[in-house]
mmCIF file of C-alpha atoms in Angstrom:
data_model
loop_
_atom_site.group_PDB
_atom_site.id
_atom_site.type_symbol
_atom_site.label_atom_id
_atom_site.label_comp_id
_atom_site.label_asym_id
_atom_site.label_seq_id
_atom_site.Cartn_x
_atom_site.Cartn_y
_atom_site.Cartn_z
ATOM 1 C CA UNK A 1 124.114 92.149 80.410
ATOM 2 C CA UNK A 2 127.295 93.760 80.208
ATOM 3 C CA UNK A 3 127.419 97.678 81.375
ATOM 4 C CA UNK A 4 128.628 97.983 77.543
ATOM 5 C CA UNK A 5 125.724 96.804 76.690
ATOM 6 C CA UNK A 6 123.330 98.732 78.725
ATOM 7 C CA UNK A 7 125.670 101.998 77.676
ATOM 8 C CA UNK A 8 124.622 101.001 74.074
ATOM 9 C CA UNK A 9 121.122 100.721 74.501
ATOM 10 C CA UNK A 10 120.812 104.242 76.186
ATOM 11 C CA UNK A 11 123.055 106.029 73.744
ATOM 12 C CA UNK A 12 120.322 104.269 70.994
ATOM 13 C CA UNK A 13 117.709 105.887 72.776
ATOM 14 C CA UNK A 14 119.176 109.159 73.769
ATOM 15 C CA UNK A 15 120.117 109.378 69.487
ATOM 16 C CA UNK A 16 116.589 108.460 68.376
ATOM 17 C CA UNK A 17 115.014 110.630 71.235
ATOM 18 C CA UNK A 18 116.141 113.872 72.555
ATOM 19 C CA UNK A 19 115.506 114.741 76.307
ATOM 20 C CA UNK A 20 113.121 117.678 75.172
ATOM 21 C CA UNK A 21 110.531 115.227 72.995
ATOM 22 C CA UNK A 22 109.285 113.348 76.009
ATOM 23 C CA UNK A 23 106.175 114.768 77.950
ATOM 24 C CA UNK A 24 107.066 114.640 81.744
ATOM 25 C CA UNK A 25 105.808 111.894 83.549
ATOM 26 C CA UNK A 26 103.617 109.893 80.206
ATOM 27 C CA UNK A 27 104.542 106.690 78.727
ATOM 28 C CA UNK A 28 103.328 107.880 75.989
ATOM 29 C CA UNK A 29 105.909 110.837 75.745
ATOM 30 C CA UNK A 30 106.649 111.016 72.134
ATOM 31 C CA UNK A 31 106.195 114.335 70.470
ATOM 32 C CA UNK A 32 104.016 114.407 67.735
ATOM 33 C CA UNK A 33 105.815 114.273 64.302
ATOM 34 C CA UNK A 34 108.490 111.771 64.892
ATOM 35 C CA UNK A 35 107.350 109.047 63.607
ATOM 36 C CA UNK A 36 110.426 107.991 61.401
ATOM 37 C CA UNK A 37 112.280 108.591 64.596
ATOM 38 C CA UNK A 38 110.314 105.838 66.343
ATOM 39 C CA UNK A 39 110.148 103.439 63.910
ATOM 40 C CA UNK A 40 114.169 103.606 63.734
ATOM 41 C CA UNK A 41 113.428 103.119 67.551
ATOM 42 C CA UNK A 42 111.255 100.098 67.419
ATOM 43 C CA UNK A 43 113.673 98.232 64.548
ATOM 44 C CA UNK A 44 116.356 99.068 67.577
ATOM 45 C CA UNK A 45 114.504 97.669 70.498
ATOM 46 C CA UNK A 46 113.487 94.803 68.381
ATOM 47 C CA UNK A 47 117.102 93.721 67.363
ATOM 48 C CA UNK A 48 117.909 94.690 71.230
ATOM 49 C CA UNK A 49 115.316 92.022 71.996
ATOM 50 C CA UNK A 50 116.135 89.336 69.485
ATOM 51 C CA UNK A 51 120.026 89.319 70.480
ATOM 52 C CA UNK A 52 118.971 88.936 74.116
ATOM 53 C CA UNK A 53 120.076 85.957 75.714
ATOM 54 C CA UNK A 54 118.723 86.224 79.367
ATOM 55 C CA UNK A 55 115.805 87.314 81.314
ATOM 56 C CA UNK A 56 117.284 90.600 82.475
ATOM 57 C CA UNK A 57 118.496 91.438 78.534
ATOM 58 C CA UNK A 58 114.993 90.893 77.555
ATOM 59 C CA UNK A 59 113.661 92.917 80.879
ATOM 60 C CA UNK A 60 115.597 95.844 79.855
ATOM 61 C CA UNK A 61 114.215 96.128 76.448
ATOM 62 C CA UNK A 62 110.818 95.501 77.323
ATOM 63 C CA UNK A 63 110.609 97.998 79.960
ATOM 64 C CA UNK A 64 111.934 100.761 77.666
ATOM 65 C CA UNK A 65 109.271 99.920 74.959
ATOM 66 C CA UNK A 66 106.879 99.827 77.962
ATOM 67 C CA UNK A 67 108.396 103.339 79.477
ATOM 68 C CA UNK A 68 108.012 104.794 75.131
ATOM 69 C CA UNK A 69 104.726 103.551 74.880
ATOM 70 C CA UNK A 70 104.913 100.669 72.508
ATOM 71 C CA UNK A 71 103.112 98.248 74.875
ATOM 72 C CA UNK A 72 102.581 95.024 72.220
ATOM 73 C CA UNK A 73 106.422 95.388 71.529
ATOM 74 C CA UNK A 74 107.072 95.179 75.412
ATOM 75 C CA UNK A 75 104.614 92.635 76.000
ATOM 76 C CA UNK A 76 106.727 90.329 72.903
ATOM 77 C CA UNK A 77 110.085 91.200 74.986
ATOM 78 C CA UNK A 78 108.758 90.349 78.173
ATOM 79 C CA UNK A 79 106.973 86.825 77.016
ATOM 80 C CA UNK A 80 110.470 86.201 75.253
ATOM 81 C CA UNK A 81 112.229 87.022 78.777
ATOM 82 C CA UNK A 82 109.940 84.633 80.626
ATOM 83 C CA UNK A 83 111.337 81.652 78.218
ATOM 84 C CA UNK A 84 115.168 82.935 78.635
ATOM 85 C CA UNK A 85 117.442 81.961 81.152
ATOM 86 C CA UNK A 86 117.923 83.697 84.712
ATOM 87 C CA UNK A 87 120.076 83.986 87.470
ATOM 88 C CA UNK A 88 118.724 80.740 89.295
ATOM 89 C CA UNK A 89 121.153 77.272 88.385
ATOM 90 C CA UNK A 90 120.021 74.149 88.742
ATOM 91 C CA UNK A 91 122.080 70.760 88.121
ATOM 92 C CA UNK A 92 120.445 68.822 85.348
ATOM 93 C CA UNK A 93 121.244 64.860 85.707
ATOM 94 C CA UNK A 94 121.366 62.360 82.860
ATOM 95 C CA UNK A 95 122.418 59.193 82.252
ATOM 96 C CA UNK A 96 125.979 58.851 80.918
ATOM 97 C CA UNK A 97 125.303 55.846 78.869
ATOM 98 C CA UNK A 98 121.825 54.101 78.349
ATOM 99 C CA UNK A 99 121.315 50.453 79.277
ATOM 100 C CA UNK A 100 123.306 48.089 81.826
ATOM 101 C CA UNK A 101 126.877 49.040 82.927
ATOM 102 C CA UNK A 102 129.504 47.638 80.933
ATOM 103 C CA UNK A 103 130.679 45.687 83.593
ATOM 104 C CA UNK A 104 127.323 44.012 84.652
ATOM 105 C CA UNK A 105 124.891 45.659 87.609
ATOM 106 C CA UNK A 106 123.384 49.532 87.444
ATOM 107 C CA UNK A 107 123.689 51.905 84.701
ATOM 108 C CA UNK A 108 127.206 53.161 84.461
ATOM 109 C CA UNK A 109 126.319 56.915 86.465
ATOM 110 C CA UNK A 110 124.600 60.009 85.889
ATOM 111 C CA UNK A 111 126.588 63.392 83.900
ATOM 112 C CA UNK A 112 125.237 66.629 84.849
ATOM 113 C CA UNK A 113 124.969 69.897 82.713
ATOM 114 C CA UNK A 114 124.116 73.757 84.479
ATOM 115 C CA UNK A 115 121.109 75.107 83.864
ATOM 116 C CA UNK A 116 119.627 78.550 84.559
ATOM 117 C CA UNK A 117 116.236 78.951 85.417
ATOM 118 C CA UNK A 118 114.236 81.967 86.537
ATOM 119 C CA UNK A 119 114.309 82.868 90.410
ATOM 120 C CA UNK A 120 111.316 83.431 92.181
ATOM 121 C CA UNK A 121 112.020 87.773 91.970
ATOM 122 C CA UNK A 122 112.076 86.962 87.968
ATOM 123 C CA UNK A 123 109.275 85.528 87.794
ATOM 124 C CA UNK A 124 107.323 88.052 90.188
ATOM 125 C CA UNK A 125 108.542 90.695 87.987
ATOM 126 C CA UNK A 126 108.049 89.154 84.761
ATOM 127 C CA UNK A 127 104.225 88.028 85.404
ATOM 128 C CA UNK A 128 104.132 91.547 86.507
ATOM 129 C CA UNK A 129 105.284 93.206 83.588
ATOM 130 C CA UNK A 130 103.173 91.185 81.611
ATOM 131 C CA UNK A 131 100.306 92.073 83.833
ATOM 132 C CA UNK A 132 100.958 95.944 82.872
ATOM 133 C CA UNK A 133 101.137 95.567 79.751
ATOM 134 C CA UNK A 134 98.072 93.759 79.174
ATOM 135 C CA UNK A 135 96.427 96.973 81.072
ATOM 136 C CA UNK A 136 97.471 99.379 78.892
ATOM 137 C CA UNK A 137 96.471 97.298 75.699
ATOM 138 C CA UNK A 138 93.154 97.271 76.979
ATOM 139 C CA UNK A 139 92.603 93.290 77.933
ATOM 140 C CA UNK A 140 91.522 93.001 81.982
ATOM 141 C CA UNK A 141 91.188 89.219 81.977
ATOM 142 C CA UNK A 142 94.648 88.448 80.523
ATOM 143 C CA UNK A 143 96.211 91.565 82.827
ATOM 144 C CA UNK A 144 94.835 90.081 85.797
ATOM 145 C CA UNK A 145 95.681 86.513 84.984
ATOM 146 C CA UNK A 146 99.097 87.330 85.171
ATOM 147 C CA UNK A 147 98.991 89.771 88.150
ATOM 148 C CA UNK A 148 97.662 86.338 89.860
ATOM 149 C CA UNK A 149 100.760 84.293 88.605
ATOM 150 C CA UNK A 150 102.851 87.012 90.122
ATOM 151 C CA UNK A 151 101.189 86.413 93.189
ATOM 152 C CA UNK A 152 101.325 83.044 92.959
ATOM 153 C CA UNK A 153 105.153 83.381 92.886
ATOM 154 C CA UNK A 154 105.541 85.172 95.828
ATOM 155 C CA UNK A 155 104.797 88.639 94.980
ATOM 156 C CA UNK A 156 102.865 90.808 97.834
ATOM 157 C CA UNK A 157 103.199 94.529 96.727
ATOM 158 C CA UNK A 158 99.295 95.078 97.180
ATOM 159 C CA UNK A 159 100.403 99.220 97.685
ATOM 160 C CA UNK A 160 101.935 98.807 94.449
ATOM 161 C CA UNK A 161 99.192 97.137 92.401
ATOM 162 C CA UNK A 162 96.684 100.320 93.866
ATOM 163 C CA UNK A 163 98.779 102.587 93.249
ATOM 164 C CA UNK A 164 100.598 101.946 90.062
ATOM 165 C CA UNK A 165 99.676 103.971 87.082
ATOM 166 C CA UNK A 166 99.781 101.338 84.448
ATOM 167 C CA UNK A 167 97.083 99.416 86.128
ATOM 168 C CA UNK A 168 94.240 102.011 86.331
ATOM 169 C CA UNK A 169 92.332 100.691 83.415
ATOM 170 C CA UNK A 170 91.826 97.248 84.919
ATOM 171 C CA UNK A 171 91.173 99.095 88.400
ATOM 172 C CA UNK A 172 87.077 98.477 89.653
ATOM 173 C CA UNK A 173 86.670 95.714 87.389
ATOM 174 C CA UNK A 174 85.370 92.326 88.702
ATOM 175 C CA UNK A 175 88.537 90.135 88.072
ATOM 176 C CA UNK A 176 90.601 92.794 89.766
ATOM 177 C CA UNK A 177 88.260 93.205 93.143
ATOM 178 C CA UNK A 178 88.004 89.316 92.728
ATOM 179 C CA UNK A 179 91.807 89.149 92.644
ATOM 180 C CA UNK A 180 92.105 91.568 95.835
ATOM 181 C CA UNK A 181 90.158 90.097 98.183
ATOM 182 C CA UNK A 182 91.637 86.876 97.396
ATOM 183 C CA UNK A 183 95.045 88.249 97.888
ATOM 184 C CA UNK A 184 94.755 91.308 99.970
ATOM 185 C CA UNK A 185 93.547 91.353 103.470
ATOM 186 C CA UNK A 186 93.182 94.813 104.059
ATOM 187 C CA UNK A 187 90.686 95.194 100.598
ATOM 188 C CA UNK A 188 87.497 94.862 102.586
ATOM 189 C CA UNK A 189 88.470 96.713 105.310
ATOM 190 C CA UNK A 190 86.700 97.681 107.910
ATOM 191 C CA UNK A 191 84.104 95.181 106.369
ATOM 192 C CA UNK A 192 86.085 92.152 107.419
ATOM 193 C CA UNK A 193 85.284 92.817 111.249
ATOM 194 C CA UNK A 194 82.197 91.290 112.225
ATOM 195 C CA UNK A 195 78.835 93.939 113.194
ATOM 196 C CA UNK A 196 78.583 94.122 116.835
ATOM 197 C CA UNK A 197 75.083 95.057 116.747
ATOM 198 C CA UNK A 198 74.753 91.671 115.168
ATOM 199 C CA UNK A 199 76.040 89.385 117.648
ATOM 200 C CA UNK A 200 73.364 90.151 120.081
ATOM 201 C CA UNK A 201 70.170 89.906 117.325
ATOM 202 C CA UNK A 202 70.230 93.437 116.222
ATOM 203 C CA UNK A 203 70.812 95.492 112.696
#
């Protein structure tokens, strides 16, 4: 995205919402009584997110719907992100022309087109994002189900995932201890050292 663009999108949101309407340190910092103002808002972010034509475009939408409090509108921009192109290219090979080379033997060579893909950072932050969102809609199983595809592609923040705000809901429930002590080593700490007493036959 172009630093145009970005200017663009903060200007939107700096018209729709003045500095003084947001509560210090909420997601859900609207004041009460603006509710045409968000709504003008939303239509922006929305047309943000349908003219977005990478990851990072979609990113940056989603995580100021996420930041406003309109967590199913950042969860759409996110999913769409997830299914846009990155920053990662990738040589895709195809046969120039089907069938038998003209002049007898192998098919007549390959063409190749660029591709972009999603790096493994994208896709660690997008499962991620995903994963917050689903915590502050209220729906554990699909939250953590995505934490564990961000782990699965690479991430390792476990201070993050303790500490971060946006997952407290889904904090103490079994998918997310499940989830820990699969991922984290230092979750069942100090029960992950062996009893001493119990080595030599007593409790």
């Amino acid at each position: 995205m172009s630093a145009s663009r970005v200017f663009m999108i903060v200007v939107a949101l700096l018209s729709v919402y003045p500095t003084s309407s947001f509560f210090v340190g909420s997601h859900e910092g609207i004041a009460c009584g603006r509710r045409p103002q968000m709504a003008s808002f939303r239509l922006k972010m929305s047309e943000e997110a349908a003219r977005a034509e990478t990851f990072r475009e979609a990113e940056i939408v989603g995580l100021e719907l996420l930041k406003t409090g309109m967590y199913q509108d950042a969860l759409n921009a996110f999913e769409l992100g997830m299914k846009l192109p990155g920053s990662k290219m990738d040589i895709l090979r195809k046969p120039m022309i089907g069938g038998p080379s003209p002049v007898g033997g192998a098919a007549s060579g390959r063409e190749g087109s660029v591709v972009y893909g999603l790096d493994e950072f994208e896709r660690q932050a997008g499962y991620y994002n995903l994963a917050c969102c689903y915590a502050k809609l209220g729906k554990p199983s699909e939250s953590v189900a995505s934490l564990r595809s961000a782990f699965r592609s690479g991430f390792d923040d476990w201070k993050t995932v303790r500490t971060d705000p946006d997952m407290e809901s889904i904090r103490g429930t079994p998918e997310y201890d499940a989830l820990l002590q699969e991922v984290d080593p230092k979750f069942n700490f100090p029960n992950s050292f062996p009893n001493p007493f119990t080595m030599f036959g007593k409790q």
